[in-house]
Short mmCIF file of C-alpha atoms in Angstrom, two decimals:
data_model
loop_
_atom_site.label_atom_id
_atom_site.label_comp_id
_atom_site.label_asym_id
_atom_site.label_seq_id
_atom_site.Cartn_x
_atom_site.Cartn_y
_atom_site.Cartn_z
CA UNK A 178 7.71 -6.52 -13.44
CA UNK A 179 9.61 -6.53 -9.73
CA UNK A 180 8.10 -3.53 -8.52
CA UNK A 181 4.13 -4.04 -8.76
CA UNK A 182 1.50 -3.60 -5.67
CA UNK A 183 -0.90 -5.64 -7.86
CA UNK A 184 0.54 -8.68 -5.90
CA UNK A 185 -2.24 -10.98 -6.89
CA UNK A 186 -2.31 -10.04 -10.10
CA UNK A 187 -6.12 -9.22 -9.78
CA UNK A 188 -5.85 -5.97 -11.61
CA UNK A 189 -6.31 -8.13 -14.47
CA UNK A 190 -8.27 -11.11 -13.36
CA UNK A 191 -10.89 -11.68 -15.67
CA UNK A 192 -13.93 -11.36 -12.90
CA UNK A 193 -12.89 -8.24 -11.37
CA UNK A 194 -12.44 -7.04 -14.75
CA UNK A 195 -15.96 -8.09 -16.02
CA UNK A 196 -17.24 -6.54 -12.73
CA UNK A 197 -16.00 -3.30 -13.22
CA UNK A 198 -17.46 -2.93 -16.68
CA UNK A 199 -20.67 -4.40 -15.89
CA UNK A 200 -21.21 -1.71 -13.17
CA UNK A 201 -19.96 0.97 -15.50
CA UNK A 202 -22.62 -0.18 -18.34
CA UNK A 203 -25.36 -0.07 -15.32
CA UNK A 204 -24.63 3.05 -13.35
CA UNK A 205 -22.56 5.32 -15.50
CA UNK A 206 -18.48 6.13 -14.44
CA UNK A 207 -19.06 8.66 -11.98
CA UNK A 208 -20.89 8.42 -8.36
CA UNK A 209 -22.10 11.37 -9.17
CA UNK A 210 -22.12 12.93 -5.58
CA UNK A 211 -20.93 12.85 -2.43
CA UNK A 212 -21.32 9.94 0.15
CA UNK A 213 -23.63 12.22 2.28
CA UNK A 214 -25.70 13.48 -0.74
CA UNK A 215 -26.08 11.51 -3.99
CA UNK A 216 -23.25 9.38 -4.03
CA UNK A 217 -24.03 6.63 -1.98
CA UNK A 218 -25.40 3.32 -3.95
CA UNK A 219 -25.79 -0.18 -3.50
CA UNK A 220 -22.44 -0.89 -5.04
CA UNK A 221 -21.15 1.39 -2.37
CA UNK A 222 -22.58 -0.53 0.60
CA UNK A 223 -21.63 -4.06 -0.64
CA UNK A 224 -18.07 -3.03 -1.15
CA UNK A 225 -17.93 -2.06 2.77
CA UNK A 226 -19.92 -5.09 3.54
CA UNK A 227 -17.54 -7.29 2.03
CA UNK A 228 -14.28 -5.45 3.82
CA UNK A 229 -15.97 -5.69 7.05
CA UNK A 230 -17.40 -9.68 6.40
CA UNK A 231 -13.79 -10.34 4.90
CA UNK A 232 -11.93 -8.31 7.82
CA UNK A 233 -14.66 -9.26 10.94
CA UNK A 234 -15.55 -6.08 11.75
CA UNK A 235 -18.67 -4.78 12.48
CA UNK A 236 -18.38 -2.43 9.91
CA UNK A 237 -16.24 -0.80 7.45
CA UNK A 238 -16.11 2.67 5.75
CA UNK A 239 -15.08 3.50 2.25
CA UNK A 240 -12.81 6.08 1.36
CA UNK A 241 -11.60 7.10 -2.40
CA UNK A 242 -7.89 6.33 -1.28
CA UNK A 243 -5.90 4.46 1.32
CA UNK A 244 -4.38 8.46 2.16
CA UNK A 245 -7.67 10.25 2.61
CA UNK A 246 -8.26 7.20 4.66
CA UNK A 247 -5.15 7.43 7.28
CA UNK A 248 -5.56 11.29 6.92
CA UNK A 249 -9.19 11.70 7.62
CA UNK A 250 -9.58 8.73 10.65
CA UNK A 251 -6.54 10.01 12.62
CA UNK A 252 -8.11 14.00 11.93
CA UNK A 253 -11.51 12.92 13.32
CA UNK A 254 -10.52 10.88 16.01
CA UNK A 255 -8.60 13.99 17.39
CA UNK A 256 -11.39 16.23 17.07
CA UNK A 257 -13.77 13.99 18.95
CA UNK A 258 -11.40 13.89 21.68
CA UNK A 259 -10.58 17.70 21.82
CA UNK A 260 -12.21 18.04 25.24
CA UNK A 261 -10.67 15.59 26.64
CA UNK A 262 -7.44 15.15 24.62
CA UNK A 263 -6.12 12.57 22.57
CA UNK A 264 -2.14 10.83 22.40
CA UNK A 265 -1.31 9.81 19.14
CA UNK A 266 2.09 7.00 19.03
CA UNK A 267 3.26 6.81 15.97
CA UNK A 268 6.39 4.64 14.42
CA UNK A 269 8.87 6.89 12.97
CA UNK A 270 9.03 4.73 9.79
CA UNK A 271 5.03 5.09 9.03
CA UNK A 272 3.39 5.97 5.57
CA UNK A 273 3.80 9.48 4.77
CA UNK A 274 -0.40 9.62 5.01
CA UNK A 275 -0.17 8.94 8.42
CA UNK A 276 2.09 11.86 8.78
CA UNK A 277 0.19 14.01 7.58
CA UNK A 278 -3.21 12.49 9.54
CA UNK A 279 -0.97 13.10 12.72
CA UNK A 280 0.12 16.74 11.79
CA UNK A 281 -4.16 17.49 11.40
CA UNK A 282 -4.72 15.46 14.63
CA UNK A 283 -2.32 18.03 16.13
CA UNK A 284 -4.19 20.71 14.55
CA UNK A 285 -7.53 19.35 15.46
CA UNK A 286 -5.99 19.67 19.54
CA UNK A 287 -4.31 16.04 19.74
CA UNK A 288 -0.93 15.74 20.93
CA UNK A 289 1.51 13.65 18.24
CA UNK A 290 4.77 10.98 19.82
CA UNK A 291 6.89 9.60 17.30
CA UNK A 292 8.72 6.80 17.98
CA UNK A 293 11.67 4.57 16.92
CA UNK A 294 10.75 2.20 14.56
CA UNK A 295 9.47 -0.97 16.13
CA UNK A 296 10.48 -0.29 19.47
CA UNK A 297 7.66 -1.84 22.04
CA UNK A 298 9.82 -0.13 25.10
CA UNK A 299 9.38 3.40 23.35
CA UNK A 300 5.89 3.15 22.95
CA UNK A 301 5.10 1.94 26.32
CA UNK A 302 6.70 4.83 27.68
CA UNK A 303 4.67 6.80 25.28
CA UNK A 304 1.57 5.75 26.13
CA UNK A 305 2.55 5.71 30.02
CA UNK A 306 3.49 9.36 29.88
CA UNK A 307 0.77 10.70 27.83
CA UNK A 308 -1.18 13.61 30.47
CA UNK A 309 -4.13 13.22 27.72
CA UNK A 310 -7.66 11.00 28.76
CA UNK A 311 -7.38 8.94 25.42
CA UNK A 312 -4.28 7.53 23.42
CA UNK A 313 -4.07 5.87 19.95
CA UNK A 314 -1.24 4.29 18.61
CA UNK A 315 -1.10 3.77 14.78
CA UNK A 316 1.96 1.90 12.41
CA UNK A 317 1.98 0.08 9.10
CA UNK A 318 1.24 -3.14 9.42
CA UNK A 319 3.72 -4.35 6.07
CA UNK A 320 6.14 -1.49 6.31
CA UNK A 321 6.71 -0.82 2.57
CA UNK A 322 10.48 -0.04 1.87
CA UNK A 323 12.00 -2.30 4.32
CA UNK A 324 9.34 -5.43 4.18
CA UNK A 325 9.08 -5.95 7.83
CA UNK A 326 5.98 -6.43 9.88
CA UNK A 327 4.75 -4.40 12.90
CA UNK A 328 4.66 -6.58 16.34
CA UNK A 329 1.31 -6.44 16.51
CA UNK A 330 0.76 -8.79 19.47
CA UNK A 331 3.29 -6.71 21.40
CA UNK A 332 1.86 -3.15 20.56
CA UNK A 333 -1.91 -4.47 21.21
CA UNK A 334 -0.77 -5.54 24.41
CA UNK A 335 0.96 -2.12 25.54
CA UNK A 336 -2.37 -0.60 24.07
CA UNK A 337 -4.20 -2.80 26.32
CA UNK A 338 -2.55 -1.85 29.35
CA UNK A 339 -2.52 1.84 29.04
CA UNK A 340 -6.10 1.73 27.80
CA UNK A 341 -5.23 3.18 24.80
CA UNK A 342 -6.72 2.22 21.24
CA UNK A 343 -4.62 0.42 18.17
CA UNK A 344 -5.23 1.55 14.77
CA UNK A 345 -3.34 -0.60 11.93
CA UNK A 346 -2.60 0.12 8.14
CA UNK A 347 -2.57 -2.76 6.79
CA UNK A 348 -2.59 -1.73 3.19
CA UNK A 349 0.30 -4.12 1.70
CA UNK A 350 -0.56 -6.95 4.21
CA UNK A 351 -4.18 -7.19 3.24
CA UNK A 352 -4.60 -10.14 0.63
CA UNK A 353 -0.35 -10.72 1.18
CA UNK A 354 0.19 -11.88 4.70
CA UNK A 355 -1.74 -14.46 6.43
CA UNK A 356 -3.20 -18.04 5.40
CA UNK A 357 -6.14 -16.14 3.30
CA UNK A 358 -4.67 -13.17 3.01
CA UNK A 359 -6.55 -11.35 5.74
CA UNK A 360 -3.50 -9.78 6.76
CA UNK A 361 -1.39 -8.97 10.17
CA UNK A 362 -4.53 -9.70 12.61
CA UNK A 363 -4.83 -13.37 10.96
CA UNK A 364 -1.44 -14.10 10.55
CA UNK A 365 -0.75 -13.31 14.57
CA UNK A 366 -4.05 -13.86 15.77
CA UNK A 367 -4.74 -10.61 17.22
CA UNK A 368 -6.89 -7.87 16.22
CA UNK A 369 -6.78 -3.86 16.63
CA UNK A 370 -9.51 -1.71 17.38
CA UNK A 371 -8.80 -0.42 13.15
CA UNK A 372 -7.71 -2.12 10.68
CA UNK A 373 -7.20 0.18 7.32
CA UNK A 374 -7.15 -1.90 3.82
CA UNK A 375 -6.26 -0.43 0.50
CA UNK A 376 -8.23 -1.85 -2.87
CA UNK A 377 -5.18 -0.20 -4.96
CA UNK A 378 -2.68 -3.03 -4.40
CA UNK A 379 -3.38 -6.81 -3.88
CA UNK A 380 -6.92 -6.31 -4.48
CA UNK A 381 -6.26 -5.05 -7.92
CA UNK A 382 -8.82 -2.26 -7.90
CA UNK A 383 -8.83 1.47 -6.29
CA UNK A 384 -10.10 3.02 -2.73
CA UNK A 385 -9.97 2.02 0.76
CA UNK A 386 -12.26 1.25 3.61
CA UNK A 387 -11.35 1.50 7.35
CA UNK A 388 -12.80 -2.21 8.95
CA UNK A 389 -13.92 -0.97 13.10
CA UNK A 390 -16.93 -1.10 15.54
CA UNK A 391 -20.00 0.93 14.30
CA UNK A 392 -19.90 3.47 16.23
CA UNK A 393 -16.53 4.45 14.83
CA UNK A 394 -17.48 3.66 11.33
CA UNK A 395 -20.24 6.42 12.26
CA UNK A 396 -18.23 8.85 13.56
CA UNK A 397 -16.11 8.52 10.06
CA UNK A 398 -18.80 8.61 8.33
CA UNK A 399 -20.00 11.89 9.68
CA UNK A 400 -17.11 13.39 10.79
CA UNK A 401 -14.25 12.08 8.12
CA UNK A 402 -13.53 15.49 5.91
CA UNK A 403 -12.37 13.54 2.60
CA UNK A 404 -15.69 11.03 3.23
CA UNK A 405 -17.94 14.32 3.68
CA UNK A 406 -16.38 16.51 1.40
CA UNK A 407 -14.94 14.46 -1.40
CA UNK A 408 -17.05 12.96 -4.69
CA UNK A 409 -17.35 9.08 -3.44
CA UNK A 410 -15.70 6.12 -5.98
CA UNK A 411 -16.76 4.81 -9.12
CA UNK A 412 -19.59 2.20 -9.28
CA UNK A 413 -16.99 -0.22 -11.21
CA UNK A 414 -14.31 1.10 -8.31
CA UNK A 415 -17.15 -0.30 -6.20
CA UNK A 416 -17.37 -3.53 -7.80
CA UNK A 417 -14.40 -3.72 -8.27
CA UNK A 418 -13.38 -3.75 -4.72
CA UNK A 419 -16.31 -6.52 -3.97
CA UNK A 420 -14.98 -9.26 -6.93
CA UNK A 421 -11.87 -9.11 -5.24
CA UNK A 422 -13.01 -9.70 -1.66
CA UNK A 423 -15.43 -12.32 -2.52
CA UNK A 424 -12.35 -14.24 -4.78
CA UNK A 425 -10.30 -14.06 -1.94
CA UNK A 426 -12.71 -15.49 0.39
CA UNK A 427 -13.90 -18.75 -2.31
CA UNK A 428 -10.96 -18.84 -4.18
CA UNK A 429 -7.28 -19.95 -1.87
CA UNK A 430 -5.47 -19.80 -5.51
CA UNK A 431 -3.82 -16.27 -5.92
CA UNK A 432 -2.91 -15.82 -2.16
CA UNK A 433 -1.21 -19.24 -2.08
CA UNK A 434 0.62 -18.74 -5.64
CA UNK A 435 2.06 -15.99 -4.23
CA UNK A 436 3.33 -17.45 -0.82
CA UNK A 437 4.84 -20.29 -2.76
CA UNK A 438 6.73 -17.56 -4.77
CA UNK A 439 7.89 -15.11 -1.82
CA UNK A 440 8.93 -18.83 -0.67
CA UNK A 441 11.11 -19.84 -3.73
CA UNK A 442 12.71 -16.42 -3.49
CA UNK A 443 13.47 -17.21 -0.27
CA UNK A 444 14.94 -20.52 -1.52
CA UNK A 445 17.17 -19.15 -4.24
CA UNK A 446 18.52 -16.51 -2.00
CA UNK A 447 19.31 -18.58 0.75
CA UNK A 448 17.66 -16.92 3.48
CA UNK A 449 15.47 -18.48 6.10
CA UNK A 450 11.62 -18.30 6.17
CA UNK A 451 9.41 -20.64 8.66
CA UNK A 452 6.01 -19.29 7.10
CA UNK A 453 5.65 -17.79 3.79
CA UNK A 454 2.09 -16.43 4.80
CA UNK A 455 3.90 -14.11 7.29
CA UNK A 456 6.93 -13.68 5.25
CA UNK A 457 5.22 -10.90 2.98
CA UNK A 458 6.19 -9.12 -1.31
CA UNK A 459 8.39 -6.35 -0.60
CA UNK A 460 12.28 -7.44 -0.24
CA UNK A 461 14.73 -4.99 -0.26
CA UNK A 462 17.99 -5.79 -2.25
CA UNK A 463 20.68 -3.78 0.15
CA UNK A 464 23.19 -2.09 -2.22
CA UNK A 465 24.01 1.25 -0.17
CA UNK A 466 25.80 3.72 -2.43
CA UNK A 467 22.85 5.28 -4.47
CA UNK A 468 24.37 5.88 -7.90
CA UNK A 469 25.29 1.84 -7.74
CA UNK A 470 21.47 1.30 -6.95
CA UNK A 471 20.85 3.37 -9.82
CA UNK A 472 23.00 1.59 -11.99
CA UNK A 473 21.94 -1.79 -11.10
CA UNK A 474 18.77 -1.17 -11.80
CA UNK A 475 19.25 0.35 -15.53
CA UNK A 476 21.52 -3.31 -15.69
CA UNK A 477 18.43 -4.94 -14.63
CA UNK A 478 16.57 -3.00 -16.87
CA UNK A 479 18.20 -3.70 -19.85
CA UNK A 480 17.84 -7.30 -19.25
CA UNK A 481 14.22 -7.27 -19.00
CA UNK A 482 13.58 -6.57 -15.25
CA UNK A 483 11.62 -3.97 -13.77
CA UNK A 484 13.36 -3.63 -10.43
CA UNK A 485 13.66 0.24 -8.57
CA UNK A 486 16.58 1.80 -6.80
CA UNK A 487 15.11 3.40 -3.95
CA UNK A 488 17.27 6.17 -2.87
CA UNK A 489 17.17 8.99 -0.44
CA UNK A 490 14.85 10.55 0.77
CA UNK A 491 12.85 7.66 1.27
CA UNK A 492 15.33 5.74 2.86
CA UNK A 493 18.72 6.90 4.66
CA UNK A 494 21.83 8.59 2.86
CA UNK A 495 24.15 5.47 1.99
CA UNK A 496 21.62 2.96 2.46
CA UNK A 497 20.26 2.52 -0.99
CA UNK A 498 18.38 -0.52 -2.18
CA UNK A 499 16.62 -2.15 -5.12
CA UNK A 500 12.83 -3.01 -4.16
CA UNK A 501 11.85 -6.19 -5.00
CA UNK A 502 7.79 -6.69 -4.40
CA UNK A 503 6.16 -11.00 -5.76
CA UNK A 504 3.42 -11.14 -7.40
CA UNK A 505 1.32 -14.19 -7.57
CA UNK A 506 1.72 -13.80 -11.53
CA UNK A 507 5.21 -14.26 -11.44
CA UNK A 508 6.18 -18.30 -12.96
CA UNK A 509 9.07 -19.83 -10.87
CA UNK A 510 11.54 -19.35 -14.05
CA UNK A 511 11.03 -15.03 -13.19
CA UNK A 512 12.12 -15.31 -10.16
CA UNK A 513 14.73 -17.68 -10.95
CA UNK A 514 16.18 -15.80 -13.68
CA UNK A 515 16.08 -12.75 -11.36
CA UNK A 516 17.88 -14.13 -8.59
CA UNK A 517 20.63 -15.19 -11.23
CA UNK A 518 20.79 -11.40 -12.31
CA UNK A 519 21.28 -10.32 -9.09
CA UNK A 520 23.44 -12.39 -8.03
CA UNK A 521 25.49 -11.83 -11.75
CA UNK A 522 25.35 -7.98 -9.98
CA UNK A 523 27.06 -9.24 -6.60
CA UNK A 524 24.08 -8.43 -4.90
#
């Protein structure tokens, strides 16, 4: 399996497991309620203790998924600022739930810039332009199809000199890039004013919490529609979420497993990597003609590899790939045998 989020393989460790069905015997498999009404517990408040200890924020804020998350900070950050007005910068090459948070922020009164992916110049002028009191810009940290990082340094500085605020999904970096896995602000040493983790991928459980200062995390909390409106998670979602914090922050194991793997990729394929904590899972395997993508992956298939073409519309006409995503699961001879497939393939 090539083509897994679960890139520490805690989806089936045995203590997040055991976690999960100890809160499910305790407190039932529903919340039962909404944050606001019944559905807060203490499960609920340790799991956004341990993303804001792990993250070092004051605070963090649980949502049922990482795209009510995007979708509901970016909707009530625009209505808070209606009076005044708010600037959202966005890279054209951001998750599709940050889309969709910027076409409500646009609803809600806020003004929307997209940008060219990556480009610091473009967002300067952005932010520079902007006629609005407040600004915000927001990108994927790990941008999923094409494996590249945002330049965080570079965009917090432009943020800092137009006074504008950073906000950072950082749901494939999170437990992936950085020494401990803490993700984009540990690997450069920086840190935005929000910082949005997903459970559902290296963390190997469900939900999503956005890490910030409290008095964001309040506004969220009373102002987020899909935190107001929406049944909150599970009790073993809940638990869930917390085993895998508090392995990553005792146990260095899974997160450097997998760097040594993204590493021996690297290795076998013959391209250069300084750091393997920054390098990140997701490679794309550049094939270009989408029915060959196709068919390379049914090869792959058919040998035992789980390896997607990726096609348009989620990437360009003609510019086709197979996604490639490490796991820390994977044994050297996987990734071995893999690069011998592809390379059987001509790719």
């Amino acid at each position: 399996m090539f083509s897994s989020s679960n890139y520490l393989g805690l989806a089936e460790d045995p203590r997040v497991v055991a976690a999960a069905v100890a809160a499910t015997e305790e407190f039932g498999a529903g919340s039962g309620g909404s944050r606001l009404t019944t559905g807060t517990s203490d499960l609920h408040l340790r799991a956004e203790s341990a993303v804001a200890r792990f993250t070092g924020y004051a605070d963090a804020v649980l949502f049922a998924t990482g795209y009510q998350a995007n979708v509901s900070t970016l909707q009530a950050l625009a209505a808070a600022c209606r009076g005044p007005g708010l600037t959202i910068v966005s890279d054209a090459k951001n998750h599709a739930s940050i889309i969709d948070g910027c076409r409500l922020a646009k609803a809600s009164g806020a003004e929307v810039r997209v940008v060219e992916h990556r480009d610091i110049a473009a967002i300067d002028r952005a932010l520079a332009e902007r006629t609005t009191e407040h600004a915000l810009m927001v990108t994927d940290g790990l941008f999923s199809m094409d494996g590249v990082c945002a330049p965080l340094p570079e965009l917090i500085d432009a943020c800092q000199r137009h006074g504008a605020w950073s906000m950072l999904d950082d749901a494939h970096a999170i437990g992936t890039i950085g020494a401990t896995g803490r993700g984009l602000p540990e690997h450069f040493g920086v840190r935005p004013d929000i910082q949005l983790i997903t459970a559902s991928k290296a963390l190997g459980a469900e939900g999503a919490a956005v890490a910030t200062s409290a008095p964001v995390a309040e506004l969220l909390r009373q102002q987020a529609r899909s935190f107001v409106f929406s049944t909150s998670p599970a009790p073993g979602t809940c638990a869930a979420i917390t085993a895998a914090v508090e392995i990553l922050e005792c146990d260095p194991g899974p997160v450097q497993r997998l760097h040594a793997n993204i590493a021996r990729w690297h290795v076998r394929r013959g391209t250069e990597v300084h750091d393997p904590a920054g390098a990140g899972p997701i490679v794309p395997v550049h094939v270009g003609d989408e029915a060959a993508a196709v068919e390379a992956a049914a090869q792959l298939s058919e040998r035992g590899f789980i390896v997607p073409a990726i096609r348009w519309p989620t990437v360009p006409r003609g510019e086709a790939i197979l996604r490639v995503t490490h796991m820390a699961t994977h044994a050297p001879a996987q990734i071995d045998a893999l690069c011998e497939e592809l390379e059987r393939l001509g790719l």
